[in-house]
């Protein structure tokens, strides 16, 4: 799953990626600065 929105209200777009794997799942949030993506948050659960 992929979503693009201004999640933190700073006027810049962020990209959220939800990934499933064999024994769990994770969510990674990237900030887009106009030239590229920078990871700003990662969380997950499972083995």
Coordinates of C-alpha atoms in Angstrom, one line a residue:
X1 CA 0.0 0.0 0.0
X2 CA 1.2 3.5 -0.8
X3 CA -0.1 6.9 0.1
X4 CA 1.1 10.4 -0.5
X5 CA -0.1 13.3 1.7
X6 CA 1.1 16.1 3.9
X7 CA 1.0 14.0 7.1
X8 CA 2.6 16.4 9.5
X9 CA 1.1 19.7 8.1
X10 CA 4.5 21.3 7.1
X11 CA 3.4 22.0 3.5
X12 CA 5.7 19.2 2.1
X13 CA 4.4 15.9 0.9
X14 CA 5.3 12.6 2.6
X15 CA 5.1 9.1 1.2
X16 CA 3.9 6.3 3.4
X17 CA 4.6 2.7 2.5
X18 CA 2.9 -0.3 4.2
X19 CA 4.7 -3.5 3.6
X20 CA 3.8 -7.1 4.6
X21 CA 6.3 -9.9 4.9
X22 CA 6.4 -13.5 6.0
X23 CA 5.8 -13.0 9.7
X24 CA 4.8 -9.3 10.1
X25 CA 4.4 -5.9 8.7
X26 CA 6.0 -2.5 8.6
X27 CA 5.2 1.2 7.8
X28 CA 7.9 3.5 6.5
X29 CA 7.4 7.2 6.1
X30 CA 9.5 9.3 3.7
X31 CA 9.6 13.0 3.2
X32 CA 9.9 14.4 -0.3
X33 CA 12.0 17.6 -0.6
X34 CA 11.5 18.2 -4.3
X35 CA 14.6 16.3 -5.3
X36 CA 14.4 13.0 -3.4
X37 CA 13.0 11.0 -0.5
X38 CA 14.4 10.9 3.0
X39 CA 13.2 8.3 5.5
X40 CA 11.7 10.0 8.6
X41 CA 9.9 7.2 10.4
X42 CA 9.9 3.4 10.4
X43 CA 8.0 0.9 12.5
X44 CA 7.1 -2.7 12.3
X45 CA 6.0 -5.8 14.1
X46 CA 6.6 -9.5 13.7
X47 CA 9.6 -11.8 13.7

